[in-house]
mmCIF file of C-alpha atoms in Angstrom:
data_model
loop_
_atom_site.group_PDB
_atom_site.id
_atom_site.type_symbol
_atom_site.label_atom_id
_atom_site.label_comp_id
_atom_site.label_asym_id
_atom_site.label_seq_id
_atom_site.Cartn_x
_atom_site.Cartn_y
_atom_site.Cartn_z
ATOM 1 C CA MET A 10 21.331 -49.022 -14.878
ATOM 2 C CA MET A 11 19.879 -48.030 -18.231
ATOM 3 C CA ARG A 12 16.653 -49.711 -17.210
ATOM 4 C CA ILE A 13 16.308 -47.771 -13.960
ATOM 5 C CA LEU A 14 16.825 -44.520 -15.848
ATOM 6 C CA THR A 15 14.224 -45.425 -18.438
ATOM 7 C CA ILE A 16 11.687 -46.429 -15.799
ATOM 8 C CA THR A 17 12.275 -43.187 -13.845
ATOM 9 C CA ALA A 18 11.859 -41.144 -17.006
ATOM 10 C CA ILE A 19 8.619 -42.933 -17.864
ATOM 11 C CA ILE A 20 7.252 -42.425 -14.329
ATOM 12 C CA LEU A 21 8.129 -38.725 -14.442
ATOM 13 C CA LEU A 22 6.522 -38.363 -17.844
ATOM 14 C CA ILE A 23 3.322 -40.081 -16.706
ATOM 15 C CA GLY A 24 3.282 -37.899 -13.579
ATOM 16 C CA PHE A 25 3.734 -34.793 -15.695
ATOM 17 C CA ILE A 26 0.859 -35.830 -17.976
ATOM 18 C CA LEU A 27 -1.356 -36.684 -15.017
ATOM 19 C CA ILE A 28 -0.943 -33.323 -13.300
ATOM 20 C CA GLN A 29 -2.067 -31.655 -16.540
ATOM 21 C CA LEU A 30 -5.448 -33.295 -15.985
ATOM 22 C CA TYR A 31 -5.928 -31.687 -12.582
ATOM 23 C CA PRO A 32 -8.599 -29.060 -13.202
ATOM 24 C CA VAL A 33 -7.873 -25.408 -12.334
ATOM 25 C CA GLU A 34 -9.882 -22.481 -13.548
ATOM 26 C CA LYS A 35 -8.043 -20.116 -15.840
ATOM 27 C CA PRO A 36 -8.763 -16.405 -15.232
ATOM 28 C CA ALA A 37 -10.645 -15.374 -18.363
ATOM 29 C CA PHE A 38 -9.304 -13.056 -21.040
ATOM 30 C CA VAL A 39 -11.874 -10.381 -21.844
ATOM 31 C CA GLU A 40 -11.224 -8.246 -24.880
ATOM 32 C CA ASN A 41 -13.741 -5.431 -24.485
ATOM 33 C CA ASN A 42 -13.647 -3.608 -21.170
ATOM 34 C CA PRO A 43 -15.666 -0.406 -21.430
ATOM 35 C CA ASP A 44 -14.818 0.566 -17.818
ATOM 36 C CA ASP A 45 -11.072 0.300 -18.408
ATOM 37 C CA LEU A 46 -8.741 2.874 -16.817
ATOM 38 C CA ILE A 47 -6.866 3.712 -20.012
ATOM 39 C CA ILE A 48 -10.036 4.062 -22.099
ATOM 40 C CA ASN A 49 -11.704 6.311 -19.537
ATOM 41 C CA SER A 50 -8.848 8.641 -18.612
ATOM 42 C CA GLU A 51 -6.364 10.854 -20.353
ATOM 43 C CA ILE A 52 -3.079 9.187 -19.532
ATOM 44 C CA PRO A 53 0.337 10.285 -20.838
ATOM 45 C CA ALA A 54 1.864 7.853 -23.342
ATOM 46 C CA ASN A 55 4.792 6.823 -21.117
ATOM 47 C CA ILE A 56 2.440 5.949 -18.243
ATOM 48 C CA LYS A 57 0.073 4.105 -20.568
ATOM 49 C CA SER A 58 2.930 1.979 -21.764
ATOM 50 C CA ILE A 59 4.088 1.208 -18.202
ATOM 51 C CA LEU A 60 0.554 0.191 -17.248
ATOM 52 C CA LYS A 61 0.258 -2.092 -20.278
ATOM 53 C CA THR A 62 3.669 -3.765 -20.053
ATOM 54 C CA SER A 63 4.192 -3.869 -16.292
ATOM 55 C CA CYS A 64 0.716 -4.093 -14.720
ATOM 56 C CA TYR A 65 -2.028 -5.272 -17.046
ATOM 57 C CA ASP A 66 -1.174 -8.983 -17.145
ATOM 58 C CA CYS A 67 -2.201 -9.318 -13.488
ATOM 59 C CA HIS A 68 -4.371 -6.242 -12.916
ATOM 60 C CA SER A 69 -6.773 -6.316 -15.852
ATOM 61 C CA ASN A 70 -8.974 -8.762 -17.765
ATOM 62 C CA GLU A 71 -6.546 -8.489 -20.706
ATOM 63 C CA THR A 72 -3.974 -10.971 -19.436
ATOM 64 C CA ILE A 73 -1.543 -12.164 -22.069
ATOM 65 C CA TYR A 74 -0.590 -15.729 -21.193
ATOM 66 C CA PRO A 75 2.873 -16.913 -22.309
ATOM 67 C CA TRP A 76 2.787 -20.562 -23.498
ATOM 68 C CA TYR A 77 4.521 -21.949 -20.385
ATOM 69 C CA SER A 78 1.967 -20.306 -18.120
ATOM 70 C CA ASN A 79 -0.649 -22.823 -19.303
ATOM 71 C CA ILE A 80 1.344 -25.885 -18.268
ATOM 72 C CA ALA A 81 1.108 -27.402 -14.790
ATOM 73 C CA PRO A 82 2.678 -26.899 -12.286
ATOM 74 C CA VAL A 83 3.596 -23.366 -13.501
ATOM 75 C CA LYS A 84 -0.016 -22.541 -14.340
ATOM 76 C CA TRP A 85 -1.152 -23.163 -10.754
ATOM 77 C CA LEU A 86 1.151 -20.417 -9.514
ATOM 78 C CA VAL A 87 0.450 -18.030 -12.390
ATOM 79 C CA TYR A 88 -3.337 -18.382 -12.219
ATOM 80 C CA LYS A 89 -3.287 -17.877 -8.453
ATOM 81 C CA ASP A 90 -1.273 -14.636 -8.763
ATOM 82 C CA ILE A 91 -3.602 -13.344 -11.489
ATOM 83 C CA ILE A 92 -6.709 -14.119 -9.452
ATOM 84 C CA GLU A 93 -5.227 -12.319 -6.445
ATOM 85 C CA GLY A 94 -3.930 -9.454 -8.575
ATOM 86 C CA ARG A 95 -7.320 -8.813 -10.167
ATOM 87 C CA LYS A 96 -8.974 -8.984 -6.778
ATOM 88 C CA ALA A 97 -6.646 -6.351 -5.300
ATOM 89 C CA ALA A 98 -6.887 -4.036 -8.323
ATOM 90 C CA ASN A 99 -8.518 -4.603 -11.689
ATOM 91 C CA PHE A 100 -8.013 -1.701 -14.097
ATOM 92 C CA SER A 101 -10.642 -3.166 -16.419
ATOM 93 C CA ASN A 102 -13.291 -2.154 -13.849
ATOM 94 C CA TRP A 103 -11.851 1.283 -13.120
ATOM 95 C CA ALA A 104 -14.834 3.453 -14.060
ATOM 96 C CA LYS A 105 -17.083 1.465 -11.731
ATOM 97 C CA LEU A 106 -15.027 2.350 -8.645
ATOM 98 C CA SER A 107 -15.964 5.152 -6.256
ATOM 99 C CA ASP A 108 -13.625 8.147 -6.027
ATOM 100 C CA ASP A 109 -12.548 6.973 -2.570
ATOM 101 C CA ASP A 110 -11.581 3.529 -3.862
ATOM 102 C CA LYS A 111 -9.738 5.051 -6.823
ATOM 103 C CA MET A 112 -7.839 7.337 -4.473
ATOM 104 C CA ASP A 113 -6.845 4.518 -2.110
ATOM 105 C CA LEU A 114 -5.637 2.411 -5.043
ATOM 106 C CA LEU A 115 -3.678 5.236 -6.675
ATOM 107 C CA TYR A 116 -1.763 6.057 -3.486
ATOM 108 C CA ASP A 117 -1.071 2.333 -3.042
ATOM 109 C CA MET A 118 0.199 2.146 -6.621
ATOM 110 C CA ALA A 119 2.506 5.119 -6.115
ATOM 111 C CA GLU A 120 3.983 3.613 -2.937
ATOM 112 C CA GLU A 121 4.351 0.047 -4.166
ATOM 113 C CA VAL A 122 6.006 1.043 -7.441
ATOM 114 C CA GLN A 123 8.303 3.531 -5.723
ATOM 115 C CA ASP A 124 9.378 0.865 -3.213
ATOM 116 C CA GLY A 125 9.890 -1.740 -5.936
ATOM 117 C CA ASP A 126 7.226 -4.072 -4.509
ATOM 118 C CA MET A 127 5.374 -3.959 -7.813
ATOM 119 C CA PRO A 128 5.718 -5.399 -10.405
ATOM 120 C CA MET A 129 6.450 -8.612 -8.500
ATOM 121 C CA ALA A 130 10.015 -9.933 -8.772
ATOM 122 C CA VAL A 131 8.851 -13.279 -10.200
ATOM 123 C CA TYR A 132 6.991 -11.432 -12.966
ATOM 124 C CA ILE A 133 10.027 -9.306 -13.852
ATOM 125 C CA ALA A 134 12.185 -12.439 -13.952
ATOM 126 C CA ASN A 135 10.000 -13.696 -16.795
ATOM 127 C CA HIS A 136 9.131 -10.344 -18.424
ATOM 128 C CA SER A 137 12.332 -8.306 -18.569
ATOM 129 C CA ASP A 138 10.555 -5.400 -20.322
ATOM 130 C CA ALA A 139 8.293 -5.012 -17.263
ATOM 131 C CA LYS A 140 11.224 -3.888 -15.129
ATOM 132 C CA LEU A 141 11.060 -0.192 -14.245
ATOM 133 C CA ASP A 142 14.138 1.978 -13.835
ATOM 134 C CA SER A 143 14.237 4.719 -11.207
ATOM 135 C CA ILE A 144 13.113 7.389 -13.682
ATOM 136 C CA GLN A 145 10.069 5.346 -14.673
ATOM 137 C CA LYS A 146 9.293 4.619 -11.033
ATOM 138 C CA ASN A 147 9.315 8.348 -10.281
ATOM 139 C CA GLU A 148 7.224 9.217 -13.327
ATOM 140 C CA PHE A 149 4.686 6.554 -12.495
ATOM 141 C CA SER A 150 4.436 7.426 -8.792
ATOM 142 C CA ASN A 151 4.119 11.136 -9.505
ATOM 143 C CA TRP A 152 1.387 10.461 -12.041
ATOM 144 C CA ALA A 153 -0.575 8.207 -9.652
ATOM 145 C CA GLU A 154 -0.239 10.664 -6.757
ATOM 146 C CA SER A 155 -1.303 13.665 -8.761
ATOM 147 C CA LEU A 156 -4.282 11.834 -10.250
ATOM 148 C CA ALA A 157 -5.358 10.899 -6.707
ATOM 149 C CA ASP A 158 -4.796 14.458 -5.475
ATOM 150 C CA GLU A 159 -7.091 15.790 -8.178
ATOM 151 C CA LEU A 160 -9.984 13.421 -7.514
ATOM 152 C CA MET B 12 31.316 25.890 40.507
ATOM 153 C CA LYS B 13 28.915 28.507 39.295
ATOM 154 C CA THR B 14 29.504 27.652 35.632
ATOM 155 C CA LEU B 15 28.980 23.986 36.427
ATOM 156 C CA LYS B 16 25.660 24.835 37.970
ATOM 157 C CA SER B 17 24.508 26.882 34.995
ATOM 158 C CA ILE B 18 25.589 24.097 32.654
ATOM 159 C CA GLN B 19 23.456 21.743 34.701
ATOM 160 C CA VAL B 20 20.532 24.100 34.448
ATOM 161 C CA VAL B 21 20.924 24.376 30.686
ATOM 162 C CA ILE B 22 21.135 20.607 30.302
ATOM 163 C CA ALA B 23 18.070 20.150 32.477
ATOM 164 C CA ALA B 24 16.179 22.727 30.434
ATOM 165 C CA VAL B 25 17.160 21.028 27.194
ATOM 166 C CA VAL B 26 16.152 17.589 28.518
ATOM 167 C CA VAL B 27 12.847 18.909 29.765
ATOM 168 C CA SER B 28 12.059 20.695 26.529
ATOM 169 C CA ILE B 29 12.990 17.655 24.432
ATOM 170 C CA PHE B 30 10.733 15.567 26.633
ATOM 171 C CA PHE B 31 7.994 18.153 26.343
ATOM 172 C CA MET B 32 8.393 18.458 22.573
ATOM 173 C CA SER B 33 8.345 14.726 21.973
ATOM 174 C CA ASN B 34 5.271 14.412 24.113
ATOM 175 C CA GLN B 35 3.552 17.190 22.263
ATOM 176 C CA LYS B 36 4.338 15.794 18.871
ATOM 177 C CA TYR B 37 0.871 14.891 17.738
ATOM 178 C CA SER B 38 -1.333 17.116 19.836
ATOM 179 C CA GLU B 39 -3.837 19.536 18.383
ATOM 180 C CA THR B 40 -2.095 19.864 15.074
ATOM 181 C CA ILE B 41 -3.611 21.896 12.336
ATOM 182 C CA ILE B 42 -2.810 21.456 8.688
ATOM 183 C CA THR B 43 -3.354 24.079 6.074
ATOM 184 C CA LYS B 44 -3.082 23.035 2.500
ATOM 185 C CA ILE B 45 -1.111 25.783 0.815
ATOM 186 C CA SER B 46 -2.000 25.122 -2.805
ATOM 187 C CA ASP B 47 -5.756 25.364 -2.196
ATOM 188 C CA SER B 48 -7.504 28.649 -1.706
ATOM 189 C CA ASP B 49 -9.653 27.104 1.008
ATOM 190 C CA SER B 50 -7.748 25.743 3.994
ATOM 191 C CA THR B 51 -8.650 22.430 5.541
ATOM 192 C CA THR B 52 -7.896 21.612 9.138
ATOM 193 C CA PHE B 53 -6.922 18.263 10.474
ATOM 194 C CA THR B 54 -6.677 17.578 14.180
ATOM 195 C CA ILE B 55 -5.039 14.969 16.384
ATOM 196 C CA PRO B 56 -6.439 15.520 19.891
ATOM 197 C CA ALA B 57 -4.481 14.494 22.998
ATOM 198 C CA ASN B 58 -6.322 11.202 23.609
ATOM 199 C CA ILE B 59 -5.606 10.075 20.033
ATOM 200 C CA GLN B 60 -2.009 11.209 20.319
ATOM 201 C CA THR B 61 -1.607 8.961 23.360
ATOM 202 C CA ILE B 62 -2.822 5.907 21.447
ATOM 203 C CA ILE B 63 -0.662 6.638 18.395
ATOM 204 C CA ASP B 64 2.413 7.341 20.538
ATOM 205 C CA LYS B 65 1.996 4.061 22.343
ATOM 206 C CA SER B 66 1.081 1.619 19.574
ATOM 207 C CA CYS B 67 1.939 3.104 16.173
ATOM 208 C CA VAL B 68 4.763 5.614 16.401
ATOM 209 C CA MET B 69 7.542 3.035 16.358
ATOM 210 C CA CYS B 70 6.834 2.196 12.695
ATOM 211 C CA HIS B 71 4.962 5.178 11.292
ATOM 212 C CA THR B 72 7.115 8.308 11.633
ATOM 213 C CA THR B 73 10.078 9.686 9.717
ATOM 214 C CA GLU B 74 12.518 8.383 12.359
ATOM 215 C CA SER B 75 11.070 4.860 12.296
ATOM 216 C CA LYS B 76 13.372 2.065 11.251
ATOM 217 C CA ASN B 77 10.469 0.232 9.645
ATOM 218 C CA PHE B 78 10.920 1.338 6.038
ATOM 219 C CA LYS B 79 7.751 -0.289 4.726
ATOM 220 C CA GLY B 80 5.670 1.000 7.618
ATOM 221 C CA LYS B 81 6.738 4.598 7.197
ATOM 222 C CA THR B 82 6.295 4.705 3.430
ATOM 223 C CA LYS B 83 2.749 3.386 3.795
ATOM 224 C CA LEU B 84 1.828 5.822 6.562
ATOM 225 C CA ASN B 85 3.929 8.601 8.072
ATOM 226 C CA PHE B 86 2.237 10.610 10.818
ATOM 227 C CA ASP B 87 4.950 13.302 10.571
ATOM 228 C CA LYS B 88 4.093 13.862 6.920
ATOM 229 C CA MET B 89 0.420 13.746 7.747
ATOM 230 C CA ILE B 90 0.754 16.772 10.050
ATOM 231 C CA ASN B 91 3.530 18.796 8.410
ATOM 232 C CA GLY B 92 1.812 19.425 5.096
ATOM 233 C CA SER B 93 3.717 16.833 3.018
ATOM 234 C CA TYR B 94 0.559 14.811 2.428
ATOM 235 C CA SER B 95 -2.101 16.299 0.198
ATOM 236 C CA ILE B 96 -5.578 16.640 1.640
ATOM 237 C CA ASN B 97 -6.782 13.627 -0.397
ATOM 238 C CA LYS B 98 -3.885 11.546 0.821
ATOM 239 C CA ILE B 99 -4.730 12.391 4.423
ATOM 240 C CA ALA B 100 -8.349 11.430 3.751
ATOM 241 C CA SER B 101 -7.231 8.145 2.203
ATOM 242 C CA LYS B 102 -4.884 7.279 5.074
ATOM 243 C CA LEU B 103 -7.609 8.078 7.607
ATOM 244 C CA ARG B 104 -9.912 5.644 5.810
ATOM 245 C CA LYS B 105 -7.178 3.048 5.935
ATOM 246 C CA ILE B 106 -6.560 3.583 9.636
ATOM 247 C CA ASP B 107 -10.176 2.597 10.275
ATOM 248 C CA LYS B 108 -9.698 -0.426 8.003
ATOM 249 C CA VAL B 109 -6.545 -1.791 9.660
ATOM 250 C CA VAL B 110 -7.560 -0.965 13.219
ATOM 251 C CA MET B 111 -11.221 -2.025 13.224
ATOM 252 C CA ILE B 112 -11.920 -4.261 10.225
ATOM 253 C CA LYS B 113 -8.740 -6.195 9.464
ATOM 254 C CA LYS B 114 -7.287 -5.669 12.941
ATOM 255 C CA ASN B 115 -3.806 -6.257 11.513
ATOM 256 C CA MET B 116 -2.249 -3.155 13.088
ATOM 257 C CA PRO B 117 -0.122 -3.047 15.133
ATOM 258 C CA THR B 118 1.486 -6.104 13.523
ATOM 259 C CA LYS B 119 1.389 -9.503 15.256
ATOM 260 C CA LYS B 120 5.162 -9.658 15.562
ATOM 261 C CA PHE B 121 5.295 -6.217 17.162
ATOM 262 C CA LEU B 122 2.656 -7.168 19.726
ATOM 263 C CA LYS B 123 4.613 -10.292 20.580
ATOM 264 C CA ASN B 124 7.819 -8.304 21.142
ATOM 265 C CA TYR B 125 6.157 -5.377 22.931
ATOM 266 C CA PRO B 126 3.080 -6.711 24.733
ATOM 267 C CA ASP B 127 2.915 -3.475 26.764
ATOM 268 C CA LYS B 128 2.248 -1.505 23.558
ATOM 269 C CA ALA B 129 -0.867 -3.488 22.706
ATOM 270 C CA ILE B 130 -3.960 -1.521 21.773
ATOM 271 C CA SER B 131 -7.173 -2.196 23.675
ATOM 272 C CA ASP B 132 -10.508 -2.738 21.954
ATOM 273 C CA THR B 133 -11.733 0.579 23.365
ATOM 274 C CA ASP B 134 -8.689 2.357 21.941
ATOM 275 C CA ARG B 135 -9.243 0.689 18.568
ATOM 276 C CA LYS B 136 -12.758 2.054 18.554
ATOM 277 C CA THR B 137 -11.654 5.529 19.657
ATOM 278 C CA LEU B 138 -8.939 5.662 17.009
ATOM 279 C CA SER B 139 -11.215 4.479 14.221
ATOM 280 C CA GLU B 140 -14.035 6.847 15.171
ATOM 281 C CA TRP B 141 -11.574 9.739 15.174
ATOM 282 C CA ALA B 142 -10.212 8.686 11.767
ATOM 283 C CA LEU B 143 -13.644 8.387 10.184
ATOM 284 C CA ASN B 144 -14.761 11.669 11.709
ATOM 285 C CA GLU B 145 -11.687 13.576 10.467
ATOM 286 C CA ASN B 146 -12.248 11.981 7.073
ATOM 287 C CA LYS B 147 -15.829 13.230 7.063
ATOM 288 C CA LYS B 148 -14.687 16.733 8.046
ATOM 289 C CA ILE B 149 -12.265 16.838 5.123
ATOM 290 C CA LYS B 150 -14.959 15.573 2.763
ATOM 291 C CA ALA B 151 -17.350 18.264 3.953
ATOM 292 C CA THR B 152 -14.873 21.030 3.115
ATOM 293 C CA GLN B 153 -14.457 19.630 -0.376
ATOM 294 C CA GLU B 154 -18.126 19.737 -1.304
#
């Protein structure tokens, strides 16, 4: 009995080590982003802080990776979400967008945050400070809408 | 007997007017943005109304049960002044995107359940050309 347990544990451990070797590309961290949304716009402090804590890990080049996010199989899921998140909206490239694209994104942001679709539930589960209460949701949506209305 | 008859007439009138109103919902609507000094018009002509009524209205009006659909696009709000002019322009751009480029509207599931509400390729083109043209008109007033 003891032996079977030991062998299973060893097999699992070897498997765990082996999957670490499977190569996946990590979305790069870039420190200086001259086209960044926050750098290029005057944003109220409360909104800035929501953007940083609730959005920027997936929607900018300034992703902060928790230690467990670099270990397979978790990293496969995390990297995939970050790649998709940056593709849908990357605030590090904000100033390069046309006014039309900015507008479309801002209305999307207002709707998704208001509906609770963003930040993603799996992200909130691991980043409790990213969770937005209804006041923050309203503040954020109103800010995004009015910025889009003024463009 | 006479009162019964007049009640019938009233009911008929109400039914007819409800029918008429619901059919007229999205025809030739003009929006004026109150907060701007210049007013911008936005039109849904009858042929476009027909397409929207058939293939989109079930998910994209205030009465729709599809919560996600109506928060993303609400034709009632588009015509009653709730949407800002930029928001209308943005939604028009997106109508072209989902109808002509992605072709993901109406949704697959909807088309499976209501095959009679499918949108033809010609109607897709008509709808998208209208959307892009209205978008251009709005843009022109903003320059």
